[in-house]
Coordinates of C-alpha atoms in Angstrom, one line a residue:
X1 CA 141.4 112.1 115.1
X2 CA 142.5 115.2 117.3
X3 CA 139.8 117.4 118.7
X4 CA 140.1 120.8 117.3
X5 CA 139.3 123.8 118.8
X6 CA 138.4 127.2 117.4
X7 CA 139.8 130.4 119.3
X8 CA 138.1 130.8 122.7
X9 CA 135.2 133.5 123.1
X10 CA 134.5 135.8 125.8
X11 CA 130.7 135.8 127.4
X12 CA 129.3 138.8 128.6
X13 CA 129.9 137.8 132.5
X14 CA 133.4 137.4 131.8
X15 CA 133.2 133.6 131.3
X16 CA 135.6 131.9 128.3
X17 CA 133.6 129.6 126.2
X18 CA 135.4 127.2 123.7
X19 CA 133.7 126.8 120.5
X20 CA 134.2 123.7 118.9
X21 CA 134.2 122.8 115.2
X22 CA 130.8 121.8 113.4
X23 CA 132.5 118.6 112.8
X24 CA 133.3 117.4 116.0
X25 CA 129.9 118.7 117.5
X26 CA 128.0 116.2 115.5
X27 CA 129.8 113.2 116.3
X28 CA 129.5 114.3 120.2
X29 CA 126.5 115.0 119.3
X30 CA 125.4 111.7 117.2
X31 CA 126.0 109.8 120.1
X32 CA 123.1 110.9 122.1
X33 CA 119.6 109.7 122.0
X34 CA 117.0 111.7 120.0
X35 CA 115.3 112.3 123.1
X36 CA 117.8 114.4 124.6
X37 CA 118.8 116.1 120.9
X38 CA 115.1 117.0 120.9
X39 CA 115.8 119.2 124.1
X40 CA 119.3 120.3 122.5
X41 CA 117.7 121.5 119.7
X42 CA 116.2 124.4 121.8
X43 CA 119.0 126.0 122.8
X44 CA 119.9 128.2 120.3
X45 CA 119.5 128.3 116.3
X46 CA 123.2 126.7 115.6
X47 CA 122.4 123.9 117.2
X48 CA 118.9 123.3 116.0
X49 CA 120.2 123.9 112.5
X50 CA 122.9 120.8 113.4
X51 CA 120.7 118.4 115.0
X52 CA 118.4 119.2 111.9
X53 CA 120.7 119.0 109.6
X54 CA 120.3 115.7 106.7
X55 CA 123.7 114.4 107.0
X56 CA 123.7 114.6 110.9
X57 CA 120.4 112.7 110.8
X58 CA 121.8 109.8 108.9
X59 CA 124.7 110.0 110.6
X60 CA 123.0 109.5 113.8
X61 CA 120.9 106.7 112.2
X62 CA 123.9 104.9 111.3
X63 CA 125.2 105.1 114.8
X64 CA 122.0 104.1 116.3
X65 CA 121.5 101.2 113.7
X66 CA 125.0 99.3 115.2
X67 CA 122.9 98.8 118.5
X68 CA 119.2 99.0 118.1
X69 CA 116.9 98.4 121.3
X70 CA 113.8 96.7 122.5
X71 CA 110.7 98.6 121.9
X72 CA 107.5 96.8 124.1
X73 CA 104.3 97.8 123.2
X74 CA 101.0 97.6 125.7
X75 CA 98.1 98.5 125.1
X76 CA 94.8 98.8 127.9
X77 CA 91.0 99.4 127.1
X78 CA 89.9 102.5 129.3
X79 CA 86.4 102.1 128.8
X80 CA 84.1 101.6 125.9
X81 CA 85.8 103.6 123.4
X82 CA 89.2 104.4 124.1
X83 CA 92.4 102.8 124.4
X84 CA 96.0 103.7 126.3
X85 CA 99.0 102.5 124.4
X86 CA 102.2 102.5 125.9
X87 CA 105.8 101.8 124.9
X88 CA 108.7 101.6 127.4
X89 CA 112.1 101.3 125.4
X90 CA 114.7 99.2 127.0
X91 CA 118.5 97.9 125.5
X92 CA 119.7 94.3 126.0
X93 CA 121.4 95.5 128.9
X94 CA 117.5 96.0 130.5
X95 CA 118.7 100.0 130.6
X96 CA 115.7 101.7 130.3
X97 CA 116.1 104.6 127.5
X98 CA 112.4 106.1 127.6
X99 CA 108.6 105.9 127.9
X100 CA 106.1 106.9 125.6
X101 CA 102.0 106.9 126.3
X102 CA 99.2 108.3 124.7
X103 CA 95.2 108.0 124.5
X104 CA 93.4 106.6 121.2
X105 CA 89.8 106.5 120.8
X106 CA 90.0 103.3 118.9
X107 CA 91.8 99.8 119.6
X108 CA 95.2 99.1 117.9
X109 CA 96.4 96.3 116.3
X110 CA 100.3 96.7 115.8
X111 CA 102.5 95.4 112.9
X112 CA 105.8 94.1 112.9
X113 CA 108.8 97.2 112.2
X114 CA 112.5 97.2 113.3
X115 CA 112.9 101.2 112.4
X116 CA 113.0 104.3 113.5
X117 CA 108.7 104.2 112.9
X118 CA 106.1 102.2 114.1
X119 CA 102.7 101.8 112.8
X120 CA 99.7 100.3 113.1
X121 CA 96.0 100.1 112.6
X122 CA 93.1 101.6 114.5
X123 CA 89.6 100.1 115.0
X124 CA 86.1 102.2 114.0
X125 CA 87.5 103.4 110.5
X126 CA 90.2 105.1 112.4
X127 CA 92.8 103.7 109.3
X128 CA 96.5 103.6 110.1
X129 CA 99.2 105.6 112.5
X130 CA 102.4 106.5 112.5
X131 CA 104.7 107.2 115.5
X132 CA 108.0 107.9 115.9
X133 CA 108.7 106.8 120.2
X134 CA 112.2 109.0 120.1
X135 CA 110.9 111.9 119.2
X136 CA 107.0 110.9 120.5
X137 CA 105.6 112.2 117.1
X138 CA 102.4 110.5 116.5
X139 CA 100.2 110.8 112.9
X140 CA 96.7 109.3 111.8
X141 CA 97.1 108.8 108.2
X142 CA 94.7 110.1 105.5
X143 CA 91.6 108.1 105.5
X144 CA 90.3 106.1 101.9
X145 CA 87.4 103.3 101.8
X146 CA 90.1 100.9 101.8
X147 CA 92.2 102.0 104.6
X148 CA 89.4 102.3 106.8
X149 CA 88.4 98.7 106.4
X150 CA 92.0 97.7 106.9
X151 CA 93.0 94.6 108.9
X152 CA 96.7 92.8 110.0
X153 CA 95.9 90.9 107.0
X154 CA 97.3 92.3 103.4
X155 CA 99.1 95.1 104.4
X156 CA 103.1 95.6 105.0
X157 CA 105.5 98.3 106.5
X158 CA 109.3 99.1 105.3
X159 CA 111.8 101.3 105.5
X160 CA 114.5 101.5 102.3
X161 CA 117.6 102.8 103.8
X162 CA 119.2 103.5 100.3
X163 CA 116.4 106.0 99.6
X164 CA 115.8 106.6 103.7
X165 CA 111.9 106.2 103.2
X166 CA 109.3 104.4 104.7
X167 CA 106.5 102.5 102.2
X168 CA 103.1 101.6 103.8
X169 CA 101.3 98.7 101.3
X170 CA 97.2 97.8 101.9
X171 CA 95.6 95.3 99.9
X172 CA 91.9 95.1 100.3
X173 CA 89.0 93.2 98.9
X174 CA 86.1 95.7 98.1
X175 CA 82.8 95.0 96.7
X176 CA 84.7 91.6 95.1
X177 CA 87.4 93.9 93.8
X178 CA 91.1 94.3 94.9
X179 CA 92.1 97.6 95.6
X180 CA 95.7 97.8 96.3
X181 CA 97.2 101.3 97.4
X182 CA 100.5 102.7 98.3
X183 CA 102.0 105.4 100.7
X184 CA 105.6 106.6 100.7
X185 CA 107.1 109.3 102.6
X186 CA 110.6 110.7 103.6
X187 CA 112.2 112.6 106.4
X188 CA 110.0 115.6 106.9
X189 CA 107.2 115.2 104.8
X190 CA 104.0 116.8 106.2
X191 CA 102.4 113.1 106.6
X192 CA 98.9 114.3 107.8
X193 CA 98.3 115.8 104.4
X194 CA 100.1 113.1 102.6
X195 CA 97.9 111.2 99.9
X196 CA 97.5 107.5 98.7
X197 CA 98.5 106.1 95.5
X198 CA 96.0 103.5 94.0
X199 CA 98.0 101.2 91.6
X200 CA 96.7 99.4 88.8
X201 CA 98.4 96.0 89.7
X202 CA 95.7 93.2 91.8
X203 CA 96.7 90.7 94.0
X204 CA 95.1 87.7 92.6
X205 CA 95.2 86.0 96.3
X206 CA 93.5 87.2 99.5
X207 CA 96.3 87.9 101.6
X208 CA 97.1 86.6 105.1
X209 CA 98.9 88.5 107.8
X210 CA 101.3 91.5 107.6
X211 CA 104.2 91.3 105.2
X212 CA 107.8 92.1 105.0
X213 CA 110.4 94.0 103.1
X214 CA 113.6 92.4 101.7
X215 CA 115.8 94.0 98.9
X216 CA 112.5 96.0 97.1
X217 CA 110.0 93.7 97.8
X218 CA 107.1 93.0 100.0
X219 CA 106.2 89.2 100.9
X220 CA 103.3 87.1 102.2
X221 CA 102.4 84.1 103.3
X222 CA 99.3 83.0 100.8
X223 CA 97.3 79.7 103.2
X224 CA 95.7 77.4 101.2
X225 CA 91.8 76.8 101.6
X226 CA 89.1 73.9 101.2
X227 CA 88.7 75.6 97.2
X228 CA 91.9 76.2 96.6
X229 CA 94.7 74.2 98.1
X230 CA 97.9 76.2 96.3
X231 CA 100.4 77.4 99.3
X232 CA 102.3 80.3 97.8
X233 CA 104.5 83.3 98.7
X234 CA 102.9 86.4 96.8
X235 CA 105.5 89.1 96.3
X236 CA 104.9 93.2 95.3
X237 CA 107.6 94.3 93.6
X238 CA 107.6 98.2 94.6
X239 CA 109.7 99.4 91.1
X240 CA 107.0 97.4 89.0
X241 CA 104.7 98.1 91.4
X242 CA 103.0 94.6 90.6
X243 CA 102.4 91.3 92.3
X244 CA 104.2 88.0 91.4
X245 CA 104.3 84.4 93.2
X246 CA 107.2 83.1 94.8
X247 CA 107.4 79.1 95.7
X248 CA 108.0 78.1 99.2
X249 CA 110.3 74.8 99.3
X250 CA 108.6 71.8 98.7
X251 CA 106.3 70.2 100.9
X252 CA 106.9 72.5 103.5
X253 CA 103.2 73.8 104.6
X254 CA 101.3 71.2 106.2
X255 CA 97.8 71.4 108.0
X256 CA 97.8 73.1 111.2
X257 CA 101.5 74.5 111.3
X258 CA 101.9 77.7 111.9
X259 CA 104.1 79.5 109.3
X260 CA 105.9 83.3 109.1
X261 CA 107.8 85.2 107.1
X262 CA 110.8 87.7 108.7
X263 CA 113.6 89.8 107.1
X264 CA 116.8 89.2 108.8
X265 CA 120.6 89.8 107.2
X266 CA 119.3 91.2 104.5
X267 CA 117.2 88.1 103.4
X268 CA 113.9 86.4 103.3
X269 CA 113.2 84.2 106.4
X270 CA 110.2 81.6 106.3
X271 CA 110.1 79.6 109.7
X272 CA 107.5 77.8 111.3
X273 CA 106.4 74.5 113.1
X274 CA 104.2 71.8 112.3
X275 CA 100.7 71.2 114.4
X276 CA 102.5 69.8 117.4
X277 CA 105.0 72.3 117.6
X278 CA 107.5 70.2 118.3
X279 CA 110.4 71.4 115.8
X280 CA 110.9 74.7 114.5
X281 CA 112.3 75.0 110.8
X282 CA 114.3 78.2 109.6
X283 CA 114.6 78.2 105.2
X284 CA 115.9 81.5 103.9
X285 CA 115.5 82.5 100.1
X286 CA 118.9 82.6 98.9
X287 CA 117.4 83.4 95.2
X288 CA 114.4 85.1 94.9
X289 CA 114.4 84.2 90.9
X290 CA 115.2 81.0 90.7
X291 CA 112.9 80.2 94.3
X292 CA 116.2 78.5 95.7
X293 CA 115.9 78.0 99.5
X294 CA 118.0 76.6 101.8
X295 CA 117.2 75.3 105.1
X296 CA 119.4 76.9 108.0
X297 CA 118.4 75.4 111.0
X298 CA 115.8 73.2 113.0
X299 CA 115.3 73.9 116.4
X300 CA 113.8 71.6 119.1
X301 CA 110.9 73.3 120.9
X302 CA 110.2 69.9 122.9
X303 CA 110.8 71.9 126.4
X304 CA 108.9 74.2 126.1
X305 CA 105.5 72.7 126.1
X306 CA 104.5 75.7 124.0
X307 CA 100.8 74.4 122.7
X308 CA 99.6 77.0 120.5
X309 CA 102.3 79.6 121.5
X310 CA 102.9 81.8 118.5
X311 CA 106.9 82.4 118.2
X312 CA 108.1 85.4 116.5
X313 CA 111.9 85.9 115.2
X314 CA 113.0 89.8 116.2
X315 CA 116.8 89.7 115.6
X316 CA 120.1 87.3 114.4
X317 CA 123.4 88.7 115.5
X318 CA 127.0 87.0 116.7
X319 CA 125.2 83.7 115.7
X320 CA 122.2 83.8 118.2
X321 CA 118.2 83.9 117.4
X322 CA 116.3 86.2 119.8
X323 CA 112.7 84.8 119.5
X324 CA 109.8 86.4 121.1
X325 CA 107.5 83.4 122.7
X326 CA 103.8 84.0 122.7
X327 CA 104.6 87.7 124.2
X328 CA 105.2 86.5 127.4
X329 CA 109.0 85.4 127.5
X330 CA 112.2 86.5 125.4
X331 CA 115.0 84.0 124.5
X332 CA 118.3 83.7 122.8
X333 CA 119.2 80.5 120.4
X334 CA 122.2 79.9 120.1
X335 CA 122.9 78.1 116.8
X336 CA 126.2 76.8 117.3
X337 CA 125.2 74.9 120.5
X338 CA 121.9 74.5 120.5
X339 CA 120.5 75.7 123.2
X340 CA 118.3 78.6 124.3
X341 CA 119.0 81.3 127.2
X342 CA 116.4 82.9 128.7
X343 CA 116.9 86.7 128.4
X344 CA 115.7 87.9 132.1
X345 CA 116.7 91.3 132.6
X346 CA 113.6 92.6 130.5
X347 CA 111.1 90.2 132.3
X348 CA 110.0 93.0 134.3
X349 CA 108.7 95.1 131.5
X350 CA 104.7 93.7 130.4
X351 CA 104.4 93.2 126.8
X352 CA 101.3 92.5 124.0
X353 CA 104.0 93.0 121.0
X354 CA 107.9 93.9 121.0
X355 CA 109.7 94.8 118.1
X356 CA 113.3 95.6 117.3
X357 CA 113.5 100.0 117.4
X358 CA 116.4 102.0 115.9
X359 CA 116.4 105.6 118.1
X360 CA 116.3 108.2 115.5
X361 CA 115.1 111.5 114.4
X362 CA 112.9 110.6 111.4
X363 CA 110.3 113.8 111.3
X364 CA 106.4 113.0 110.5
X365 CA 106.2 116.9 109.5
X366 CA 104.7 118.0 113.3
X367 CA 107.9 119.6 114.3

């Protein structure tokens, strides 16, 4: 497409300045980092109008999307009651793109995410935050008797693109009562002041871990126990706004493997190891009504003497897995071949949690 050009202005010192069309200074414009649109923004009211302008922001998104980054998350105890979290954000190149640090007065406990948002939970009652690293926006959520109390297990995070809004799920036990409550926001919203929805649907299993978001839905994996053996995926459908079971193939759960759930392609992932560790088996949900799984691949973890290493999946592109090992070391699996490749150029950055990150402009309502 041919750059056009509007008719050439003249500054007050004499200077020409060539205006160009609103069209072509959004896709210059879309491919820059948030971080540098943020200080664009302030340079005069056209262009904050632009930059905050819906279509520009998915626009933006959509560019950003093609090639997210790597988004490590550290956090350090500085004393007794406060904690420094940091995130450096890197792309698979080992580029750096930017650092963000802030002071809690609370531990954190992150959850898995792959969006423009992160969240997770603070200790003391401190409930759940929101940050968006671009744009270094950070929000402590309203407060209820079951957020407060919340923990990594029962609770989920998602973004719906279709709708281009995040969903926050917490599923409690209470006084031997489940309380299950919602939160959804969109681009903008004032999410300080933002409210909880209660719902009347219960989860009729205590819940293990954090859960993810395929097509609508949130997942979890529900562990067996010594008074109830049943191994199930429990589902919340967020239309119904209710909780169903969903079968994991047969026989797969035995004692002492280790078992996760992930959302990759557009699908539900289930992959884990038995108690040695020794193989790791990938089944993905190819219908979520029928519970038809198919198993994908099984990997041989023999070299890397992991012990009780827990692996997490982050990404699957151009046929390769990228797996993050026990927080310590990040590798490619290559599917075709068989074999993994140790991705080095981000060794350098220390890590307690990484996550895949989408640079974007998503608003908590501070700005």
């Amino acid at each position: 497409e041919s750059l056009k050009l509007s008719k050439s202005t003249t500054t007050s010192s004499g200077a020409e300045m060539i205006m160009l069309s609103k069209d072509v200074m959004m896709d210059i414009f879309s491919r820059l980092r948030a971080k540098i649109l943020c200080r664009l923004r302030c340079v005069c009211k056209q262009w904050r109008s632009l930059i905050s302008d819906p279509f520009f922001k998915s626009l933006h998104r959509a560019r950003s999307s093609l090639k997210p980054s790597l988004l490590f998350l550290q956090e350090k105890c500085c004393g007794t009651s406060t904690t420094r979290v940091s995130m450096s954000s890197l792309d698979f190149d080992g580029n750096h793109n930017f650092d963000f640090t802030f002071t809690l007065d609370s531990y954190v406990r992150f959850m898995p995410s792959k969006w423009e948002l992160i969240c997770f939970l603070g200790s003391k009652g401190k409930g759940f935050y929101v940050c968006n690293p671009s744009t270094q926006e950070l929000v402590n959520l309203p407060n209820t008797p079951a957020s407060s109390r919340a923990t990594l297990d029962g609770i989920a995070f998602g973004y719906i693109k279709e709708r281009n809004e995040y969903v926050l799920v917490n599923s409690r036990f209470i006084n031997n009562d489940t309380v299950c409550e919602v939160m959804r926001w969109t681009d903008g919203c004032c999410l300080k002041n933002h409210s909880w929805k209660v719902v009347d649907a219960k989860c009729p299993y205590m819940l293990r871990w954090c859960g993810v978001l395929v097509e609508n839905n949130f997942y979890w994996i529900r562990h067996g126990n010594k008074y109830d053996s049943i191994e199930a995926i429990i589902s919340f459908d967020l239309e119904k706004e209710d909780f169903g079971t969903v079968m994991p193939p047969k026989d797969t759960f035995d004692d002492g493997g280790l078992w996760s759930l992930a959302e990759l392609m557009g699908m539900l992932w289930l992959f884990g190891s038995p108690e040695d560790i020794s193989t790791m088996d990938i089944w993905v949900l190819k219908d979520s009504k029928n519970y038809m799984w198919a198993k994908e691949y099984t990997i041989d973890l023999a070299g890397f003497n992991l012990g009780v290493r827990f692996i997490s999946i982050l990404d699957h592109k151009e046929g390769k897995i990228l797996m993050d090992v026990d927080s310590e070391i990040l590798e490619w699996y290559d599917v075709d071949n068989k074999c993994f490749e140790r991705v080095d150029n981000l060794r350098s950055v220390p890590w307690s949690w990484s996550v895949l990150h989408t640079d974007g402009l998503f608003s908590l309502g501070n700005q």
